[in-house]
XYZ file of C-alpha atoms in Angstrom:
558
model
C 142.775 41.628 62.925
C 145.483 41.021 65.321
C 148.111 43.497 66.361
C 151.744 42.449 66.160
C 153.112 40.993 69.351
C 155.929 43.008 71.246
C 159.288 41.164 71.125
C 160.096 39.251 74.196
C 162.814 40.925 76.391
C 166.293 39.586 75.585
C 167.024 38.619 79.106
C 164.277 35.826 78.958
C 166.462 33.876 76.695
C 163.988 34.262 73.603
C 165.640 35.185 70.220
C 165.149 38.826 69.468
C 162.713 39.375 66.589
C 161.951 42.061 64.112
C 158.670 42.704 62.731
C 158.513 43.714 58.898
C 155.013 45.350 58.176
C 154.248 46.294 54.566
C 151.552 49.219 54.612
C 152.015 49.619 50.668
C 153.613 48.413 47.683
C 153.604 44.713 48.602
C 151.422 42.824 46.136
C 151.057 46.119 44.034
C 153.058 48.807 42.076
C 152.785 52.044 43.983
C 152.191 53.758 47.329
C 154.992 52.012 48.843
C 155.461 52.244 52.627
C 156.864 49.757 54.904
C 157.568 49.800 58.890
C 159.853 47.910 60.722
C 159.247 47.288 64.339
C 161.623 46.134 67.188
C 160.249 46.060 70.626
C 158.934 49.501 71.415
C 160.589 51.351 68.272
C 159.243 51.650 64.799
C 161.243 52.992 61.623
C 159.377 53.776 58.441
C 160.532 53.609 54.806
C 158.978 55.824 51.996
C 155.404 57.131 52.051
C 154.226 57.013 48.458
C 151.072 57.170 46.309
C 149.443 55.610 43.462
C 147.207 56.955 40.592
C 143.700 55.683 40.115
C 142.564 53.076 37.617
C 139.829 53.579 35.027
C 137.299 52.134 37.293
C 138.174 54.651 40.175
C 136.093 57.494 38.812
C 136.881 61.015 40.022
C 139.593 59.956 42.298
C 142.836 62.049 41.997
C 145.304 59.961 43.948
C 145.397 57.021 46.287
C 147.732 56.972 49.517
C 148.329 54.120 51.984
C 146.225 53.672 54.952
C 148.352 54.397 58.126
C 146.000 53.432 60.800
C 148.866 51.258 62.567
C 151.338 54.090 62.348
C 148.802 56.572 63.957
C 147.923 53.960 66.589
C 151.433 53.533 67.694
C 152.622 56.918 66.859
C 154.807 57.097 69.966
C 156.865 54.416 69.021
C 157.976 55.980 65.706
C 161.747 56.944 65.513
C 162.196 58.215 62.167
C 161.718 57.655 58.344
C 164.176 57.090 55.492
C 163.300 57.777 51.655
C 164.793 55.733 49.007
C 164.286 58.084 46.028
C 162.254 60.877 44.707
C 159.535 59.034 42.507
C 155.953 59.605 43.370
C 155.348 56.229 44.433
C 157.779 56.849 47.115
C 157.395 60.405 48.313
C 154.098 61.352 46.871
C 152.094 60.529 50.091
C 154.264 62.647 52.367
C 152.087 65.883 52.278
C 149.244 63.585 53.731
C 151.050 61.399 55.889
C 153.701 63.675 57.777
C 150.806 65.849 59.194
C 149.267 62.767 60.703
C 152.427 61.819 62.534
C 154.725 63.166 65.179
C 157.554 65.425 64.054
C 160.174 62.574 63.274
C 163.495 62.861 61.601
C 163.290 62.145 57.587
C 166.275 60.959 55.910
C 167.054 61.318 52.331
C 169.576 62.266 49.538
C 169.808 65.754 48.256
C 167.596 65.519 45.088
C 165.027 63.350 47.071
C 164.736 66.019 49.822
C 164.784 68.897 47.182
C 161.649 67.275 45.569
C 160.143 66.693 49.029
C 160.408 70.336 50.057
C 158.990 71.484 46.822
C 155.920 68.948 47.250
C 155.329 70.124 50.965
C 155.442 73.639 49.895
C 152.669 73.175 47.504
C 150.634 71.998 50.539
C 151.471 74.966 52.591
C 153.876 72.845 54.892
C 156.945 74.788 55.890
C 160.673 73.685 56.487
C 160.230 74.215 60.091
C 157.309 71.927 60.432
C 159.474 69.057 59.203
C 162.746 67.473 60.106
C 164.329 66.670 56.985
C 167.800 65.406 57.233
C 170.225 65.078 54.142
C 172.453 61.989 53.732
C 174.984 60.814 51.376
C 174.606 57.499 49.674
C 177.264 55.946 51.749
C 176.092 57.365 55.211
C 175.105 55.165 58.203
C 172.576 56.855 60.460
C 171.075 55.570 63.719
C 167.409 55.592 64.022
C 166.150 55.134 67.607
C 168.155 52.665 69.753
C 167.555 49.493 67.685
C 167.982 50.662 63.922
C 171.260 51.488 61.977
C 170.656 52.265 58.306
C 173.531 52.287 55.782
C 172.437 53.851 52.343
C 173.914 52.252 49.307
C 173.580 53.614 45.777
C 171.511 51.484 43.183
C 171.058 52.845 39.753
C 167.181 53.616 38.722
C 165.708 56.249 36.483
C 166.371 59.012 38.729
C 169.527 60.321 40.676
C 170.172 59.673 44.270
C 168.303 56.330 44.336
C 169.055 54.162 47.402
C 168.945 50.794 48.591
C 169.815 50.245 52.285
C 171.264 47.924 54.787
C 169.357 47.660 58.055
C 171.165 46.438 60.891
C 169.102 45.313 63.969
C 169.306 43.244 67.117
C 167.676 40.461 65.229
C 169.777 40.437 62.195
C 170.629 42.385 59.081
C 167.880 43.410 56.380
C 169.300 44.328 52.892
C 166.624 46.231 50.876
C 167.436 47.033 47.276
C 164.865 49.780 46.790
C 163.962 50.321 42.923
C 167.008 49.346 40.929
C 168.422 47.896 37.740
C 172.164 47.276 37.306
C 172.779 49.831 34.421
C 176.408 49.623 33.509
C 176.393 52.802 31.530
C 174.231 55.250 33.830
C 173.886 58.853 32.562
C 175.746 59.965 35.847
C 178.492 57.323 35.683
C 177.488 56.237 39.145
C 176.857 52.382 39.172
C 175.091 50.386 41.714
C 177.412 49.624 44.801
C 177.549 45.840 44.151
C 180.570 45.399 46.212
C 178.651 46.549 49.276
C 176.094 44.200 48.673
C 178.621 41.408 48.143
C 180.410 42.316 51.456
C 176.985 42.389 53.021
C 176.463 38.785 51.907
C 179.609 37.558 53.135
C 178.991 39.057 56.556
C 175.502 37.658 56.755
C 172.127 38.857 55.333
C 169.006 37.629 57.239
C 166.533 38.981 54.911
C 166.637 40.448 51.292
C 163.831 42.561 49.992
C 164.113 43.055 46.416
C 162.312 44.915 43.526
C 160.219 42.380 41.599
C 158.700 44.722 38.947
C 160.534 43.015 36.149
C 160.775 39.492 37.351
C 159.034 38.142 34.471
C 161.318 39.474 32.024
C 164.426 37.598 30.890
C 167.934 38.964 30.351
C 168.755 42.318 31.426
C 167.087 45.726 30.971
C 168.556 48.075 28.543
C 171.023 50.854 29.516
C 170.063 54.293 29.642
C 172.881 55.036 27.309
C 171.268 52.775 24.710
C 168.075 54.992 24.960
C 170.091 58.004 24.572
C 171.751 56.695 21.428
C 168.572 55.794 19.751
C 167.007 59.051 20.622
C 169.807 60.758 18.980
C 169.780 58.816 15.824
C 165.941 59.461 15.775
C 166.219 63.092 16.209
C 168.959 63.699 13.993
C 166.666 62.361 11.069
C 163.768 64.466 11.766
C 163.308 67.625 9.792
C 160.246 69.310 11.652
C 159.373 70.156 15.234
C 160.014 67.295 17.903
C 157.728 66.934 20.940
C 159.047 64.300 23.330
C 157.411 63.152 26.472
C 158.728 61.114 29.277
C 158.200 60.902 33.117
C 159.119 64.203 34.616
C 161.134 62.428 37.171
C 163.395 60.933 34.670
C 166.047 63.309 35.181
C 168.770 61.404 33.475
C 166.829 60.830 30.204
C 165.791 64.561 30.180
C 169.401 65.620 30.683
C 170.497 63.379 27.732
C 167.613 64.999 25.626
C 168.970 68.345 26.487
C 172.475 67.448 25.391
C 171.033 65.672 22.250
C 169.138 68.816 21.302
C 172.299 70.893 21.836
C 174.244 68.632 19.348
C 171.535 68.886 16.791
C 171.154 72.650 16.969
C 167.890 72.616 18.632
C 166.389 74.683 21.318
C 164.492 73.239 24.322
C 161.084 74.352 25.248
C 160.062 72.708 28.586
C 156.055 72.370 28.866
C 154.176 71.058 31.773
C 154.018 71.922 35.537
C 155.656 68.800 36.920
C 158.273 68.779 34.196
C 159.328 72.378 35.177
C 159.112 71.675 38.866
C 161.519 68.723 38.475
C 163.726 70.586 36.021
C 164.076 73.651 38.284
C 164.834 71.401 41.358
C 167.370 69.384 39.533
C 169.059 72.508 38.151
C 169.210 74.301 41.604
C 170.828 71.170 43.027
C 173.299 70.479 40.358
C 171.706 67.406 38.727
C 170.693 68.904 35.516
C 172.960 71.237 33.344
C 171.688 73.473 30.578
C 174.153 74.176 27.733
C 171.535 76.993 26.776
C 168.555 78.284 28.736
C 164.974 76.710 28.186
C 162.805 78.768 25.973
C 159.156 79.581 26.584
C 156.515 78.493 23.902
C 156.058 82.219 22.691
C 159.832 82.738 22.194
C 160.410 80.138 19.221
C 158.582 82.450 16.624
C 162.036 83.262 15.125
C 163.243 79.888 14.968
C 162.764 77.312 12.050
C 160.819 73.967 12.959
C 164.218 72.014 12.872
C 165.516 74.057 15.399
C 162.989 73.479 18.134
C 162.460 70.394 20.599
C 159.753 70.415 23.205
C 159.994 68.320 26.294
C 156.408 67.777 27.786
C 154.193 66.189 29.996
C 151.613 63.440 29.079
C 153.381 60.182 28.798
C 150.654 58.446 30.500
C 147.867 59.988 28.352
C 146.552 62.312 31.348
C 143.770 64.358 30.107
C 144.960 67.689 31.234
C 148.631 67.003 30.231
C 150.423 68.989 27.672
C 150.540 66.007 25.049
C 146.816 65.255 25.557
C 145.939 68.890 25.061
C 148.147 69.024 21.906
C 146.636 65.853 20.473
C 142.976 67.185 21.112
C 143.698 70.895 19.994
C 143.154 72.365 23.348
C 146.503 73.830 24.058
C 146.397 77.621 24.302
C 149.801 78.452 22.622
C 150.799 75.347 20.518
C 149.081 73.568 17.748
C 150.211 70.401 16.198
C 150.527 70.213 12.366
C 151.790 67.689 9.677
C 155.767 67.494 9.705
C 155.839 67.363 13.396
C 157.149 64.315 15.202
C 155.943 63.189 18.785
C 158.429 60.577 20.716
C 156.785 58.799 23.616
C 159.753 57.736 25.643
C 158.010 55.798 28.194
C 155.725 52.705 28.573
C 151.936 53.017 29.781
C 151.725 52.333 33.597
C 149.443 49.065 33.927
C 145.811 50.699 33.849
C 146.882 53.700 31.544
C 147.038 51.673 28.437
C 143.677 52.845 26.859
C 144.504 56.620 27.680
C 147.862 56.456 25.959
C 146.272 54.575 23.026
C 143.646 57.121 22.802
C 146.287 59.995 22.430
C 148.386 58.101 20.200
C 145.386 57.547 17.766
C 144.617 61.292 17.765
C 148.107 62.212 16.967
C 147.948 59.620 13.876
C 144.714 61.296 12.789
C 146.320 64.758 12.973
C 148.990 63.574 10.849
C 151.981 63.875 12.785
C 154.952 61.078 13.076
C 154.652 59.219 15.925
C 157.359 57.281 17.676
C 156.821 54.921 20.716
C 158.155 51.507 22.031
C 158.265 48.726 21.478
C 158.517 49.635 17.628
C 161.249 52.327 18.576
C 163.683 51.542 21.527
C 163.201 54.950 23.056
C 162.528 53.822 26.648
C 164.098 51.604 29.034
C 162.616 50.557 32.385
C 164.296 51.620 35.531
C 163.865 48.241 37.026
C 166.088 45.198 36.639
C 165.370 42.129 34.673
C 165.813 38.429 35.516
C 169.764 38.481 35.187
C 169.993 41.557 37.258
C 167.817 40.056 40.063
C 169.500 36.936 40.051
C 172.919 38.742 40.502
C 171.756 40.659 43.444
C 170.478 37.419 44.947
C 173.713 35.597 44.407
C 175.649 38.529 45.875
C 173.404 39.051 48.941
C 172.952 35.227 49.790
C 170.000 35.927 52.067
C 168.715 33.215 54.314
C 165.114 34.506 53.789
C 163.795 36.334 50.989
C 160.806 38.683 50.524
C 159.914 39.783 47.035
C 158.685 43.346 47.164
C 157.513 46.006 44.877
C 155.268 43.974 42.296
C 152.150 42.421 41.712
C 151.505 38.885 42.997
C 152.618 37.636 39.611
C 155.802 39.585 39.809
C 156.526 38.365 43.392
C 155.887 34.735 42.600
C 158.098 34.608 39.581
C 160.804 36.365 41.476
C 160.594 33.684 44.015
C 160.553 31.110 41.461
C 163.709 32.736 40.050
C 165.539 32.555 43.388
C 164.837 28.944 43.506
C 166.788 28.312 40.540
C 170.123 29.764 41.995
C 172.883 27.812 43.113
C 172.250 29.116 46.761
C 168.512 29.842 47.051
C 167.119 31.223 50.223
C 166.024 28.956 52.896
C 162.477 30.475 52.783
C 160.614 32.793 50.842
C 157.445 34.630 51.426
C 154.965 36.174 49.105
C 153.451 38.882 51.506
C 150.650 41.333 51.104
C 150.007 44.751 52.737
C 149.006 44.639 56.341
C 151.082 41.322 56.853
C 153.130 41.350 60.072
C 156.199 39.238 59.234
C 158.136 37.903 62.157
C 161.725 37.688 61.728
C 164.417 36.185 63.736
C 167.644 33.745 63.102
C 165.145 30.891 63.158
C 161.676 32.285 62.386
C 160.297 33.998 59.211
C 156.606 33.967 58.999
C 153.297 35.900 59.022
C 152.101 36.095 62.595
C 149.111 38.574 62.283
C 147.888 41.633 60.259
C 147.227 45.293 60.815
C 144.913 47.592 58.954
C 146.183 48.235 55.479
C 144.755 49.472 52.227
C 143.839 52.401 50.018
C 142.853 56.042 51.026
C 141.250 57.825 48.107
C 142.182 61.528 47.591
C 139.343 63.264 45.707
C 139.675 67.109 45.551
C 140.010 68.389 49.089
C 138.688 65.377 50.529
C 141.172 62.767 51.756
C 139.368 59.384 52.970
C 135.816 60.503 52.810
C 135.328 58.377 49.376
C 134.902 54.675 49.974
C 134.680 51.763 47.650
C 130.781 52.034 48.165
C 130.884 55.315 46.687
C 133.235 54.275 43.900
C 130.750 51.524 43.184
C 127.753 53.944 43.092
C 130.003 56.269 40.583
C 130.566 53.054 38.288
C 126.998 52.099 38.386
C 125.840 55.740 37.548
C 128.275 55.738 34.636
C 127.067 52.378 33.380
C 123.294 52.580 33.951
C 122.582 56.267 34.713
C 120.618 57.593 37.617
C 116.982 58.086 38.308
C 115.634 60.407 40.844
C 112.089 60.081 42.111
C 110.668 62.941 44.294
C 107.377 62.299 46.040
C 105.602 65.443 47.275
C 102.953 64.625 49.926
C 101.042 68.023 50.154
C 98.741 69.463 49.143
C 97.946 66.319 47.153
C 100.665 63.546 46.533
C 102.386 63.573 43.291
C 105.646 62.286 42.039
C 108.511 63.985 39.737
C 111.043 62.041 37.892
C 114.444 63.211 36.686
C 116.699 60.848 35.053
C 120.399 61.306 33.635
C 122.256 58.758 31.464
C 119.255 56.283 31.694
C 117.290 56.525 28.378
C 116.559 59.298 26.009
C 113.644 61.455 26.777
C 110.542 59.222 27.078
C 107.202 60.478 28.073
C 105.453 57.280 28.119
C 108.064 55.515 30.272
C 108.436 58.651 32.707
C 104.571 58.523 33.067
C 104.704 54.803 33.901
C 107.471 55.249 36.439
C 105.407 58.232 37.958
C 102.338 55.872 38.212
C 104.134 53.071 39.789
C 105.871 55.383 42.396
C 102.718 57.184 43.162
C 100.647 54.006 43.637
C 103.379 52.852 46.173
C 103.359 56.351 48.052
C 99.447 56.423 48.282
C 99.233 52.844 49.641
C 101.741 53.467 52.132
C 99.939 56.721 53.222
C 96.685 54.843 53.515
C 98.241 52.287 55.723
C 99.784 54.988 57.740
C 103.501 53.603 57.297
C 106.534 55.670 58.547
C 107.637 58.202 55.591
C 110.957 55.995 55.631
C 108.994 53.010 54.910
C 107.078 54.816 52.180
C 110.274 55.795 50.547
C 111.504 52.257 50.714
C 108.111 50.937 49.177
C 108.575 53.554 46.422
C 112.123 52.400 45.662
C 111.417 48.868 45.741
C 108.181 49.290 43.161
C 110.122 51.338 40.901
C 113.191 48.940 40.902
C 111.065 46.078 39.868
C 109.080 48.067 37.237
C 112.220 49.426 35.564
C 114.048 46.086 35.393
C 110.930 44.462 34.059
C 110.380 47.189 31.592
C 114.044 48.160 30.450
C 116.241 45.340 31.515
C 118.199 48.072 33.245
C 119.475 48.881 36.497
C 120.073 52.565 37.062
C 120.950 54.062 40.444
C 117.655 55.122 41.964
C 117.514 58.140 44.495
C 113.951 58.140 46.326
C 113.086 61.368 47.981
C 109.981 62.083 50.251
C 109.004 65.739 50.627
C 106.359 66.011 53.411
């Protein structure tokens, strides 16, 4: 791997250049983090996490690898946060303690959620330097970076893009966005500022590619609210609704709908309560009536209750999953109840969500979910909105961001169909060092990048090799062979997930293993070699006898 070269001093006549270094969120959706480097200064944008896929067994969270930032810690001058979603701030409790104490800029709700998250990890306010900004503010980070925050609509309040001014030129980054013309808070995206930046000259545009395959426009949050109200108004029994806990606008709309429909709201789930509490404290959520606890609804009729709960992604320990499988301590679903899933599954979660939905049908409740019911809208813009931003920004260079390769490539193709396409577009991946100047836009090297797995209290102590072992054990089982050498050599065999109890097969395995051990002892081999011989002999026998390939663990007890 090559390290990014330092920009040549301006007095040599070389054009000043900026290095754009995505460490997460490029070529994927999740764990967003980007570094900008100009000469001896680095600025960071976001520090998110991702959630594990089904094959990443036992993993709780995935955070970006930050070796490059740690190696260049003395150059880091600050960080900005675009918004409060987990894929943009969820990595902060793991990342900030590994970096110098730097100023971290973000809007009110974003920093409120960050403080709540850091406190869960025992990180006190005095240990971090959080600085609140308004979404029109300009801040200087180091000598070379000036950041202007710009409002962009999304599925959470206080969402920002930014205009980054550097000696090499201007970078416009949309952040996550859609161009909602009827946002719940009435605050639309600042397209006038993007247009002005385009007239002044945008060297590089980084833009959200999540929905680059979708034609048209993304539905407004107002459309979702109207559809939810129509649906809830026609339901006679209890309503259970789940959505992303961070979708503050939608939850506020549901609270208002419940009030108009004479229903009291019960908030269920730790993350749902956390987001609601922070949003209320900072003035982003208003309650016509206080929330009720689940044990306070006894005197109400079914048509007077609406539960807002976690579980939109089928998480096993979420409220909706526990309700679906009858494991909730205080609430039981019954016929006549209705469940609304106001969300789409994140890629990789489809199986878990479908499992919950099927279980809900088996119970006999009514289930409403997209696309059959229009009770969800993405927080990301579709092709018309992406084209609008490209047309207004008029960038010289274009870097599709926040999406898998298919999203990036379709975004790039869309850009080429416009009246004024970018001069050059790059499809980048995490770890690329992208050199940017007035006359140059190319990948010049790479830095370490990738995934760090969080499993329980362990951070980074699980690698792909361990995950492969877990997958193999789940598919083929595990076979443990213990050879005890004294007083007389013998072998014990324990298997899990391999085959049903089978004395004949166990006896054959013990015999094969013991023969290998005894031969090794006769030949006076090292114990390590005896163990390897036992492993190889049993491996060959098991494959021939069963056609299976369990994980083998050979042990020698001298």
